[in-house]
Amino acid sequence: MPQQIQRQGILYALCAYTLWGIAPVYFKLIAEVPAAEILTHRIIWSCALLVILVLLGRQWSKVRAVLRKPRVLMTLALTSTVVGGNWLLFIWAINNGHMLDASLGYYINPLFNVLLGMVFLGEKLRRLQWWAVGLAFIGVAVQLIAFGSLPWIALVLASSFAFYGLIRKKLALDALTGLLLETLILLPPAAIYLWGIADSPTSHMADNSLYLNLMLIAAGAVTTAPLLCFTAAATRLKFSTLGFFQYIGPSLMFILAVTLYGEALRTDKLITFACIWSALVLFSLDGLRSSRRPSQPAPR
């Protein structure tokens, strides 16, 4: 792969995961808005932006092709529900002092991907991967047994996003088309909730300040910009290379939670994070070792 394309891929990957990592700052700025309302704005304005991008990219034919496939649409209805729930829990966690839990969830996510690959795709775990999964399990068990608290936010975020990724992998849709159709599916309930059910000081945009309305509209860009950067990176880098960038997001969340927003890093969380970080070191070492290993010739 030409070095220039690789450099572009690295820059796109850095942008994608950095934007995901600092997204909590945006949600904190609109913390006065209930999480469910932020979610509806995220859906509505993401949908509007994605329609514009699809039209500009002349990719509407891809959307029409999927609309003629009922089974794919049924599956997208499932993925849209899963990702919508993931978004809602993430927003709620950020604005209710659980940014560390959200960070932990996205640290655990790659390990969930490994387990789902083993269960649903028939992939086999190597020895270091088993050790990594075991350490992650110990980290969760320590919180549950010794301290009586289950990191449910982290587990739900990690598992829901892993299941979402697994189903989308099986669909094999490009990111732009898939996300547009998912937001279109979520659009009616989001619009009904925002303009027919929600009743809070911020639910009526005509009563909001211009600043708040602009911030709410920006939810579309906050959602789609990192995804488009990720897609651009994925087309320019090996998947194994791209995987090493995925820890930027939760690391930035962790730093923001402890330094800027003053979340307490209690002993139980510190032990759990130590186990997860150790697991990720083993996971990364295994990835490096397997990528350097010469491939076996195919049997004749």
PDB file of C-alpha atoms in Angstrom:
ATOM      1  CA  MET A   1       0.000   0.000   0.000  1.00  0.00           C
ATOM      2  CA  PRO A   2       1.514   3.387  -0.991  1.00  0.00           C
ATOM      3  CA  GLN A   3       2.861   5.377   1.956  1.00  0.00           C
ATOM      4  CA  GLN A   4       0.809   8.461   1.065  1.00  0.00           C
ATOM      5  CA  ILE A   5      -2.433   6.474   1.280  1.00  0.00           C
ATOM      6  CA  GLN A   6      -1.309   4.966   4.581  1.00  0.00           C
ATOM      7  CA  ARG A   7      -0.531   8.420   5.984  1.00  0.00           C
ATOM      8  CA  GLN A   8      -3.970   9.620   4.913  1.00  0.00           C
ATOM      9  CA  GLY A   9      -5.523   6.583   6.592  1.00  0.00           C
ATOM     10  CA  ILE A  10      -3.648   7.268   9.820  1.00  0.00           C
ATOM     11  CA  LEU A  11      -4.802  10.894   9.839  1.00  0.00           C
ATOM     12  CA  TYR A  12      -8.420   9.853   9.229  1.00  0.00           C
ATOM     13  CA  ALA A  13      -8.195   7.238  11.992  1.00  0.00           C
ATOM     14  CA  LEU A  14      -6.730   9.775  14.420  1.00  0.00           C
ATOM     15  CA  CYS A  15      -9.532  12.215  13.573  1.00  0.00           C
ATOM     16  CA  ALA A  16     -12.257   9.571  13.960  1.00  0.00           C
ATOM     17  CA  TYR A  17     -11.181   8.223  17.333  1.00  0.00           C
ATOM     18  CA  THR A  18     -10.234  11.649  18.687  1.00  0.00           C
ATOM     19  CA  LEU A  19     -13.675  12.993  17.782  1.00  0.00           C
ATOM     20  CA  TRP A  20     -15.305   9.997  19.457  1.00  0.00           C
ATOM     21  CA  GLY A  21     -13.097  10.511  22.509  1.00  0.00           C
ATOM     22  CA  ILE A  22     -13.942  14.204  22.989  1.00  0.00           C
ATOM     23  CA  ALA A  23     -17.648  13.827  22.124  1.00  0.00           C
ATOM     24  CA  PRO A  24     -18.502  13.852  25.874  1.00  0.00           C
ATOM     25  CA  VAL A  25     -17.453  17.519  25.982  1.00  0.00           C
ATOM     26  CA  TYR A  26     -20.241  18.294  23.505  1.00  0.00           C
ATOM     27  CA  PHE A  27     -22.847  16.380  25.513  1.00  0.00           C
ATOM     28  CA  LYS A  28     -21.715  18.080  28.720  1.00  0.00           C
ATOM     29  CA  LEU A  29     -22.280  21.481  27.071  1.00  0.00           C
ATOM     30  CA  ILE A  30     -25.950  20.610  26.554  1.00  0.00           C
ATOM     31  CA  ALA A  31     -26.397  18.726  29.836  1.00  0.00           C
ATOM     32  CA  GLU A  32     -29.486  20.835  30.595  1.00  0.00           C
ATOM     33  CA  VAL A  33     -31.311  18.919  27.842  1.00  0.00           C
ATOM     34  CA  PRO A  34     -32.710  15.498  28.896  1.00  0.00           C
ATOM     35  CA  ALA A  35     -30.882  12.523  27.383  1.00  0.00           C
ATOM     36  CA  ALA A  36     -33.953  11.331  25.446  1.00  0.00           C
ATOM     37  CA  GLU A  37     -34.312  14.744  23.793  1.00  0.00           C
ATOM     38  CA  ILE A  38     -30.620  14.852  22.875  1.00  0.00           C
ATOM     39  CA  LEU A  39     -31.071  11.428  21.283  1.00  0.00           C
ATOM     40  CA  THR A  40     -34.009  12.623  19.170  1.00  0.00           C
ATOM     41  CA  HIS A  41     -32.016  15.626  17.974  1.00  0.00           C
ATOM     42  CA  ARG A  42     -29.094  13.342  17.206  1.00  0.00           C
ATOM     43  CA  ILE A  43     -31.359  11.164  15.049  1.00  0.00           C
ATOM     44  CA  ILE A  44     -33.209  13.994  13.289  1.00  0.00           C
ATOM     45  CA  TRP A  45     -30.201  16.138  12.387  1.00  0.00           C
ATOM     46  CA  SER A  46     -27.996  13.147  11.531  1.00  0.00           C
ATOM     47  CA  CYS A  47     -30.691  11.961   9.140  1.00  0.00           C
ATOM     48  CA  ALA A  48     -30.881  15.395   7.489  1.00  0.00           C
ATOM     49  CA  LEU A  49     -27.106  15.603   7.089  1.00  0.00           C
ATOM     50  CA  LEU A  50     -26.845  12.041   5.769  1.00  0.00           C
ATOM     51  CA  VAL A  51     -29.546  12.699   3.146  1.00  0.00           C
ATOM     52  CA  ILE A  52     -27.511  15.684   1.913  1.00  0.00           C
ATOM     53  CA  LEU A  53     -24.296  13.627   1.825  1.00  0.00           C
ATOM     54  CA  VAL A  54     -25.961  10.768  -0.066  1.00  0.00           C
ATOM     55  CA  LEU A  55     -27.410  13.191  -2.605  1.00  0.00           C
ATOM     56  CA  LEU A  56     -24.095  15.000  -3.062  1.00  0.00           C
ATOM     57  CA  GLY A  57     -22.300  11.690  -3.439  1.00  0.00           C
ATOM     58  CA  ARG A  58     -24.940  10.448  -5.912  1.00  0.00           C
ATOM     59  CA  GLN A  59     -25.355   7.262  -3.879  1.00  0.00           C
ATOM     60  CA  TRP A  60     -29.162   7.235  -3.758  1.00  0.00           C
ATOM     61  CA  SER A  61     -29.171   4.138  -5.996  1.00  0.00           C
ATOM     62  CA  LYS A  62     -27.592   2.155  -3.137  1.00  0.00           C
ATOM     63  CA  VAL A  63     -30.387   3.282  -0.798  1.00  0.00           C
ATOM     64  CA  ARG A  64     -33.087   2.346  -3.327  1.00  0.00           C
ATOM     65  CA  ALA A  65     -31.501  -1.085  -3.771  1.00  0.00           C
ATOM     66  CA  VAL A  66     -31.737  -1.784  -0.032  1.00  0.00           C
ATOM     67  CA  LEU A  67     -35.325  -0.503   0.116  1.00  0.00           C
ATOM     68  CA  ARG A  68     -36.272  -3.352  -2.220  1.00  0.00           C
ATOM     69  CA  LYS A  69     -34.963  -5.949   0.261  1.00  0.00           C
ATOM     70  CA  PRO A  70     -37.486  -6.533   3.093  1.00  0.00           C
ATOM     71  CA  ARG A  71     -35.200  -8.889   5.018  1.00  0.00           C
ATOM     72  CA  VAL A  72     -32.371  -6.357   5.049  1.00  0.00           C
ATOM     73  CA  LEU A  73     -34.788  -3.649   6.192  1.00  0.00           C
ATOM     74  CA  MET A  74     -36.003  -5.895   9.024  1.00  0.00           C
ATOM     75  CA  THR A  75     -32.419  -6.430  10.116  1.00  0.00           C
ATOM     76  CA  LEU A  76     -31.742  -2.687   9.918  1.00  0.00           C
ATOM     77  CA  ALA A  77     -34.784  -2.132  12.147  1.00  0.00           C
ATOM     78  CA  LEU A  78     -33.026  -4.324  14.717  1.00  0.00           C
ATOM     79  CA  THR A  79     -29.645  -2.589  14.351  1.00  0.00           C
ATOM     80  CA  SER A  80     -31.257   0.856  14.548  1.00  0.00           C
ATOM     81  CA  THR A  81     -32.948  -0.131  17.825  1.00  0.00           C
ATOM     82  CA  VAL A  82     -29.674  -1.468  19.240  1.00  0.00           C
ATOM     83  CA  VAL A  83     -27.596   1.557  18.226  1.00  0.00           C
ATOM     84  CA  GLY A  84     -30.340   3.944  19.381  1.00  0.00           C
ATOM     85  CA  GLY A  85     -30.296   2.319  22.815  1.00  0.00           C
ATOM     86  CA  ASN A  86     -26.505   2.489  22.854  1.00  0.00           C
ATOM     87  CA  TRP A  87     -26.584   6.215  22.010  1.00  0.00           C
ATOM     88  CA  LEU A  88     -29.208   6.899  24.690  1.00  0.00           C
ATOM     89  CA  LEU A  89     -27.291   5.103  27.439  1.00  0.00           C
ATOM     90  CA  PHE A  90     -24.028   6.791  26.403  1.00  0.00           C
ATOM     91  CA  ILE A  91     -25.583  10.272  26.549  1.00  0.00           C
ATOM     92  CA  TRP A  92     -27.242   9.529  29.898  1.00  0.00           C
ATOM     93  CA  ALA A  93     -24.002   8.141  31.348  1.00  0.00           C
ATOM     94  CA  ILE A  94     -21.962  11.175  30.264  1.00  0.00           C
ATOM     95  CA  ASN A  95     -24.419  13.704  31.686  1.00  0.00           C
ATOM     96  CA  ASN A  96     -24.989  11.828  34.947  1.00  0.00           C
ATOM     97  CA  GLY A  97     -21.401  11.449  36.127  1.00  0.00           C
ATOM     98  CA  HIS A  98     -20.636   8.006  34.655  1.00  0.00           C
ATOM     99  CA  MET A  99     -18.021   8.918  32.038  1.00  0.00           C
ATOM    100  CA  LEU A 100     -15.559   6.452  33.558  1.00  0.00           C
ATOM    101  CA  ASP A 101     -18.110   3.670  33.096  1.00  0.00           C
ATOM    102  CA  ALA A 102     -18.595   4.714  29.470  1.00  0.00           C
ATOM    103  CA  SER A 103     -14.819   4.704  28.983  1.00  0.00           C
ATOM    104  CA  LEU A 104     -14.594   1.220  30.518  1.00  0.00           C
ATOM    105  CA  GLY A 105     -17.334   0.014  28.167  1.00  0.00           C
ATOM    106  CA  TYR A 106     -15.402   1.007  25.067  1.00  0.00           C
ATOM    107  CA  TYR A 107     -12.224  -0.538  26.468  1.00  0.00           C
ATOM    108  CA  ILE A 108     -14.122  -3.821  26.932  1.00  0.00           C
ATOM    109  CA  ASN A 109     -15.760  -3.629  23.488  1.00  0.00           C
ATOM    110  CA  PRO A 110     -12.859  -5.211  21.504  1.00  0.00           C
ATOM    111  CA  LEU A 111     -12.892  -8.177  23.882  1.00  0.00           C
ATOM    112  CA  PHE A 112     -16.636  -8.577  23.362  1.00  0.00           C
ATOM    113  CA  ASN A 113     -15.965  -8.563  19.624  1.00  0.00           C
ATOM    114  CA  VAL A 114     -13.534 -11.452  20.080  1.00  0.00           C
ATOM    115  CA  LEU A 115     -16.092 -13.466  22.071  1.00  0.00           C
ATOM    116  CA  LEU A 116     -18.882 -12.829  19.569  1.00  0.00           C
ATOM    117  CA  GLY A 117     -16.576 -13.815  16.731  1.00  0.00           C
ATOM    118  CA  MET A 118     -15.929 -17.101  18.535  1.00  0.00           C
ATOM    119  CA  VAL A 119     -19.616 -17.801  19.273  1.00  0.00           C
ATOM    120  CA  PHE A 120     -21.271 -16.630  16.046  1.00  0.00           C
ATOM    121  CA  LEU A 121     -18.545 -16.691  13.395  1.00  0.00           C
ATOM    122  CA  GLY A 122     -16.713 -19.844  14.418  1.00  0.00           C
ATOM    123  CA  GLU A 123     -13.466 -17.974  15.085  1.00  0.00           C
ATOM    124  CA  LYS A 124     -11.015 -19.656  17.450  1.00  0.00           C
ATOM    125  CA  LEU A 125      -9.235 -17.855  20.277  1.00  0.00           C
ATOM    126  CA  ARG A 126      -5.474 -18.098  20.582  1.00  0.00           C
ATOM    127  CA  ARG A 127      -3.810 -18.577  23.954  1.00  0.00           C
ATOM    128  CA  LEU A 128      -3.067 -14.895  24.638  1.00  0.00           C
ATOM    129  CA  GLN A 129      -6.616 -13.989  23.612  1.00  0.00           C
ATOM    130  CA  TRP A 130      -7.970 -16.450  26.201  1.00  0.00           C
ATOM    131  CA  TRP A 131      -5.751 -14.836  28.826  1.00  0.00           C
ATOM    132  CA  ALA A 132      -7.030 -11.389  27.776  1.00  0.00           C
ATOM    133  CA  VAL A 133     -10.664 -12.474  28.061  1.00  0.00           C
ATOM    134  CA  GLY A 134      -9.907 -14.097  31.432  1.00  0.00           C
ATOM    135  CA  LEU A 135      -8.374 -10.889  32.797  1.00  0.00           C
ATOM    136  CA  ALA A 136     -11.373  -8.863  31.627  1.00  0.00           C
ATOM    137  CA  PHE A 137     -13.691 -11.339  33.359  1.00  0.00           C
ATOM    138  CA  ILE A 138     -11.651 -11.028  36.571  1.00  0.00           C
ATOM    139  CA  GLY A 139     -11.927  -7.224  36.399  1.00  0.00           C
ATOM    140  CA  VAL A 140     -15.717  -7.405  36.210  1.00  0.00           C
ATOM    141  CA  ALA A 141     -15.896 -10.151  38.855  1.00  0.00           C
ATOM    142  CA  VAL A 142     -13.811  -8.069  41.304  1.00  0.00           C
ATOM    143  CA  GLN A 143     -16.357  -5.269  41.184  1.00  0.00           C
ATOM    144  CA  LEU A 144     -19.240  -7.703  41.535  1.00  0.00           C
ATOM    145  CA  ILE A 145     -17.899  -9.891  44.362  1.00  0.00           C
ATOM    146  CA  ALA A 146     -15.562  -7.697  46.387  1.00  0.00           C
ATOM    147  CA  PHE A 147     -17.368  -4.388  46.075  1.00  0.00           C
ATOM    148  CA  GLY A 148     -20.956  -5.446  45.354  1.00  0.00           C
ATOM    149  CA  SER A 149     -21.329  -3.319  42.238  1.00  0.00           C
ATOM    150  CA  LEU A 150     -21.736  -4.565  38.682  1.00  0.00           C
ATOM    151  CA  PRO A 151     -20.403  -2.182  35.987  1.00  0.00           C
ATOM    152  CA  TRP A 152     -23.679  -2.533  34.090  1.00  0.00           C
ATOM    153  CA  ILE A 153     -23.268   0.682  32.087  1.00  0.00           C
ATOM    154  CA  ALA A 154     -19.916  -0.502  30.716  1.00  0.00           C
ATOM    155  CA  LEU A 155     -21.223  -3.999  30.023  1.00  0.00           C
ATOM    156  CA  VAL A 156     -24.373  -2.795  28.229  1.00  0.00           C
ATOM    157  CA  LEU A 157     -22.439  -0.260  26.129  1.00  0.00           C
ATOM    158  CA  ALA A 158     -19.798  -2.830  25.184  1.00  0.00           C
ATOM    159  CA  SER A 159     -22.204  -5.684  24.439  1.00  0.00           C
ATOM    160  CA  SER A 160     -24.746  -3.593  22.516  1.00  0.00           C
ATOM    161  CA  PHE A 161     -22.086  -2.028  20.285  1.00  0.00           C
ATOM    162  CA  ALA A 162     -20.450  -5.419  19.744  1.00  0.00           C
ATOM    163  CA  PHE A 163     -23.776  -6.994  18.709  1.00  0.00           C
ATOM    164  CA  TYR A 164     -24.441  -3.994  16.469  1.00  0.00           C
ATOM    165  CA  GLY A 165     -21.067  -4.423  14.788  1.00  0.00           C
ATOM    166  CA  LEU A 166     -21.620  -8.156  14.354  1.00  0.00           C
ATOM    167  CA  ILE A 167     -25.015  -7.722  12.663  1.00  0.00           C
ATOM    168  CA  ARG A 168     -23.774  -4.884  10.452  1.00  0.00           C
ATOM    169  CA  LYS A 169     -20.768  -7.017   9.453  1.00  0.00           C
ATOM    170  CA  LYS A 170     -23.148  -9.735   8.252  1.00  0.00           C
ATOM    171  CA  LEU A 171     -25.207  -7.168   6.295  1.00  0.00           C
ATOM    172  CA  ALA A 172     -22.103  -5.882   4.490  1.00  0.00           C
ATOM    173  CA  LEU A 173     -23.613  -2.421   3.853  1.00  0.00           C
ATOM    174  CA  ASP A 174     -21.425   0.640   3.446  1.00  0.00           C
ATOM    175  CA  ALA A 175     -21.446   2.958   6.465  1.00  0.00           C
ATOM    176  CA  LEU A 176     -23.220   5.892   4.805  1.00  0.00           C
ATOM    177  CA  THR A 177     -26.113   3.880   3.355  1.00  0.00           C
ATOM    178  CA  GLY A 178     -26.541   1.798   6.503  1.00  0.00           C
ATOM    179  CA  LEU A 179     -26.521   4.748   8.895  1.00  0.00           C
ATOM    180  CA  LEU A 180     -28.938   6.744   6.702  1.00  0.00           C
ATOM    181  CA  LEU A 181     -31.462   3.898   6.639  1.00  0.00           C
ATOM    182  CA  GLU A 182     -31.079   3.339  10.396  1.00  0.00           C
ATOM    183  CA  THR A 183     -31.746   7.004  11.137  1.00  0.00           C
ATOM    184  CA  LEU A 184     -34.693   6.983   8.701  1.00  0.00           C
ATOM    185  CA  ILE A 185     -36.170   4.056  10.632  1.00  0.00           C
ATOM    186  CA  LEU A 186     -35.646   5.904  13.932  1.00  0.00           C
ATOM    187  CA  LEU A 187     -36.888   9.233  12.539  1.00  0.00           C
ATOM    188  CA  PRO A 188     -40.695   8.758  13.043  1.00  0.00           C
ATOM    189  CA  PRO A 189     -40.498   7.757  16.741  1.00  0.00           C
ATOM    190  CA  ALA A 190     -37.888  10.472  17.364  1.00  0.00           C
ATOM    191  CA  ALA A 191     -40.083  13.151  15.756  1.00  0.00           C
ATOM    192  CA  ILE A 192     -43.199  11.932  17.587  1.00  0.00           C
ATOM    193  CA  TYR A 193     -41.367  12.002  20.929  1.00  0.00           C
ATOM    194  CA  LEU A 194     -39.739  15.418  20.434  1.00  0.00           C
ATOM    195  CA  TRP A 195     -42.728  17.269  18.984  1.00  0.00           C
ATOM    196  CA  GLY A 196     -45.598  15.321  20.524  1.00  0.00           C
ATOM    197  CA  ILE A 197     -44.556  13.863  23.872  1.00  0.00           C
ATOM    198  CA  ALA A 198     -41.521  15.665  25.332  1.00  0.00           C
ATOM    199  CA  ASP A 199     -42.439  18.494  27.661  1.00  0.00           C
ATOM    200  CA  SER A 200     -39.403  20.110  29.256  1.00  0.00           C
ATOM    201  CA  PRO A 201     -37.914  23.620  29.317  1.00  0.00           C
ATOM    202  CA  THR A 202     -35.818  22.697  26.246  1.00  0.00           C
ATOM    203  CA  SER A 203     -38.260  20.555  24.255  1.00  0.00           C
ATOM    204  CA  HIS A 204     -39.722  23.501  22.280  1.00  0.00           C
ATOM    205  CA  MET A 205     -37.039  24.874  19.997  1.00  0.00           C
ATOM    206  CA  ALA A 206     -38.932  28.142  19.496  1.00  0.00           C
ATOM    207  CA  ASP A 207     -38.401  28.881  23.195  1.00  0.00           C
ATOM    208  CA  ASN A 208     -34.699  27.994  23.218  1.00  0.00           C
ATOM    209  CA  SER A 209     -31.806  30.384  22.773  1.00  0.00           C
ATOM    210  CA  LEU A 210     -30.135  30.497  19.361  1.00  0.00           C
ATOM    211  CA  TYR A 211     -26.971  29.051  20.936  1.00  0.00           C
ATOM    212  CA  LEU A 212     -28.786  26.006  22.334  1.00  0.00           C
ATOM    213  CA  ASN A 213     -30.623  25.344  19.074  1.00  0.00           C
ATOM    214  CA  LEU A 214     -27.365  25.533  17.115  1.00  0.00           C
ATOM    215  CA  MET A 215     -25.774  23.133  19.586  1.00  0.00           C
ATOM    216  CA  LEU A 216     -28.675  20.699  19.192  1.00  0.00           C
ATOM    217  CA  ILE A 217     -28.501  20.890  15.394  1.00  0.00           C
ATOM    218  CA  ALA A 218     -24.756  20.208  15.666  1.00  0.00           C
ATOM    219  CA  ALA A 219     -25.643  16.731  16.974  1.00  0.00           C
ATOM    220  CA  GLY A 220     -25.862  15.659  13.332  1.00  0.00           C
ATOM    221  CA  ALA A 221     -22.248  16.578  12.656  1.00  0.00           C
ATOM    222  CA  VAL A 222     -21.097  15.135  16.001  1.00  0.00           C
ATOM    223  CA  THR A 223     -22.607  11.798  14.936  1.00  0.00           C
ATOM    224  CA  THR A 224     -21.627  11.610  11.280  1.00  0.00           C
ATOM    225  CA  ALA A 225     -18.196  13.322  11.135  1.00  0.00           C
ATOM    226  CA  PRO A 226     -16.240  10.649  13.068  1.00  0.00           C
ATOM    227  CA  LEU A 227     -18.072   7.883  11.224  1.00  0.00           C
ATOM    228  CA  LEU A 228     -17.100   9.317   7.836  1.00  0.00           C
ATOM    229  CA  CYS A 229     -13.479   9.688   9.001  1.00  0.00           C
ATOM    230  CA  PHE A 230     -13.554   6.087  10.229  1.00  0.00           C
ATOM    231  CA  THR A 231     -14.904   4.881   6.872  1.00  0.00           C
ATOM    232  CA  ALA A 232     -12.173   6.789   5.036  1.00  0.00           C
ATOM    233  CA  ALA A 233      -9.538   5.267   7.342  1.00  0.00           C
ATOM    234  CA  ALA A 234     -10.910   1.750   6.931  1.00  0.00           C
ATOM    235  CA  THR A 235     -10.513   1.953   3.156  1.00  0.00           C
ATOM    236  CA  ARG A 236      -6.879   3.063   3.453  1.00  0.00           C
ATOM    237  CA  LEU A 237      -5.528   0.924   6.306  1.00  0.00           C
ATOM    238  CA  LYS A 238      -5.354  -2.752   7.144  1.00  0.00           C
ATOM    239  CA  PHE A 239      -8.039  -3.747   9.623  1.00  0.00           C
ATOM    240  CA  SER A 240      -5.373  -4.953  12.069  1.00  0.00           C
ATOM    241  CA  THR A 241      -3.659  -1.553  11.887  1.00  0.00           C
ATOM    242  CA  LEU A 242      -6.925   0.285  12.378  1.00  0.00           C
ATOM    243  CA  GLY A 243      -7.621  -1.753  15.506  1.00  0.00           C
ATOM    244  CA  PHE A 244      -4.746  -0.172  17.406  1.00  0.00           C
ATOM    245  CA  PHE A 245      -6.364   3.266  17.130  1.00  0.00           C
ATOM    246  CA  GLN A 246      -9.585   2.183  18.851  1.00  0.00           C
ATOM    247  CA  TYR A 247      -8.174   2.792  22.342  1.00  0.00           C
ATOM    248  CA  ILE A 248      -7.746   6.527  21.682  1.00  0.00           C
ATOM    249  CA  GLY A 249     -11.460   7.202  22.275  1.00  0.00           C
ATOM    250  CA  PRO A 250     -11.877   5.558  25.690  1.00  0.00           C
ATOM    251  CA  SER A 251      -8.462   6.849  26.797  1.00  0.00           C
ATOM    252  CA  LEU A 252      -9.537  10.437  26.081  1.00  0.00           C
ATOM    253  CA  MET A 253     -12.829   9.804  27.912  1.00  0.00           C
ATOM    254  CA  PHE A 254     -10.897   8.443  30.883  1.00  0.00           C
ATOM    255  CA  ILE A 255      -8.618  11.503  31.004  1.00  0.00           C
ATOM    256  CA  LEU A 256     -11.566  13.911  30.665  1.00  0.00           C
ATOM    257  CA  ALA A 257     -13.539  12.122  33.394  1.00  0.00           C
ATOM    258  CA  VAL A 258     -10.701  12.203  35.940  1.00  0.00           C
ATOM    259  CA  THR A 259      -9.147  15.598  35.176  1.00  0.00           C
ATOM    260  CA  LEU A 260     -11.802  17.902  33.727  1.00  0.00           C
ATOM    261  CA  TYR A 261     -15.012  16.558  35.261  1.00  0.00           C
ATOM    262  CA  GLY A 262     -13.690  15.304  38.597  1.00  0.00           C
ATOM    263  CA  GLU A 263     -15.132  11.792  38.575  1.00  0.00           C
ATOM    264  CA  ALA A 264     -13.732   9.731  41.434  1.00  0.00           C
ATOM    265  CA  LEU A 265     -11.465   6.838  40.450  1.00  0.00           C
ATOM    266  CA  ARG A 266     -12.426   4.544  43.351  1.00  0.00           C
ATOM    267  CA  THR A 267     -10.501   1.404  44.254  1.00  0.00           C
ATOM    268  CA  ASP A 268     -13.016  -0.934  42.612  1.00  0.00           C
ATOM    269  CA  LYS A 269     -12.888   0.955  39.312  1.00  0.00           C
ATOM    270  CA  LEU A 270      -9.091   1.213  39.473  1.00  0.00           C
ATOM    271  CA  ILE A 271      -8.746  -2.577  39.891  1.00  0.00           C
ATOM    272  CA  THR A 272     -11.206  -3.193  37.056  1.00  0.00           C
ATOM    273  CA  PHE A 273      -9.409  -0.739  34.758  1.00  0.00           C
ATOM    274  CA  ALA A 274      -6.053  -2.351  35.631  1.00  0.00           C
ATOM    275  CA  CYS A 275      -7.407  -5.773  34.636  1.00  0.00           C
ATOM    276  CA  ILE A 276      -8.893  -4.424  31.387  1.00  0.00           C
ATOM    277  CA  TRP A 277      -5.713  -2.522  30.486  1.00  0.00           C
ATOM    278  CA  SER A 278      -3.647  -5.672  31.121  1.00  0.00           C
ATOM    279  CA  ALA A 279      -6.056  -7.659  28.975  1.00  0.00           C
ATOM    280  CA  LEU A 280      -5.726  -5.134  26.161  1.00  0.00           C
ATOM    281  CA  VAL A 281      -1.916  -5.301  26.353  1.00  0.00           C
ATOM    282  CA  LEU A 282      -2.112  -9.084  25.887  1.00  0.00           C
ATOM    283  CA  PHE A 283      -4.705  -8.638  23.149  1.00  0.00           C
ATOM    284  CA  SER A 284      -2.464  -6.160  21.290  1.00  0.00           C
ATOM    285  CA  LEU A 285       0.643  -8.318  21.735  1.00  0.00           C
ATOM    286  CA  ASP A 286      -1.264 -11.262  20.281  1.00  0.00           C
ATOM    287  CA  GLY A 287      -2.315  -9.133  17.317  1.00  0.00           C
ATOM    288  CA  LEU A 288       1.266  -8.033  16.679  1.00  0.00           C
ATOM    289  CA  ARG A 289       2.591 -11.563  16.974  1.00  0.00           C
ATOM    290  CA  SER A 290      -0.028 -13.043  14.641  1.00  0.00           C
ATOM    291  CA  SER A 291       0.465 -10.270  12.048  1.00  0.00           C
ATOM    292  CA  ARG A 292       4.224 -10.943  11.929  1.00  0.00           C
ATOM    293  CA  ARG A 293       3.787 -14.699  11.666  1.00  0.00           C
ATOM    294  CA  PRO A 294       4.202 -15.934   8.056  1.00  0.00           C
ATOM    295  CA  SER A 295       0.986 -17.291   6.634  1.00  0.00           C
ATOM    296  CA  GLN A 296       0.786 -21.050   6.146  1.00  0.00           C
ATOM    297  CA  PRO A 297       0.563 -22.252   2.549  1.00  0.00           C
ATOM    298  CA  ALA A 298      -2.859 -23.481   1.537  1.00  0.00           C
ATOM    299  CA  PRO A 299      -3.180 -27.299   1.483  1.00  0.00           C
ATOM    300  CA  ARG A 300      -3.192 -28.849  -1.962  1.00  0.00           C
TER     301      ARG A 300
END
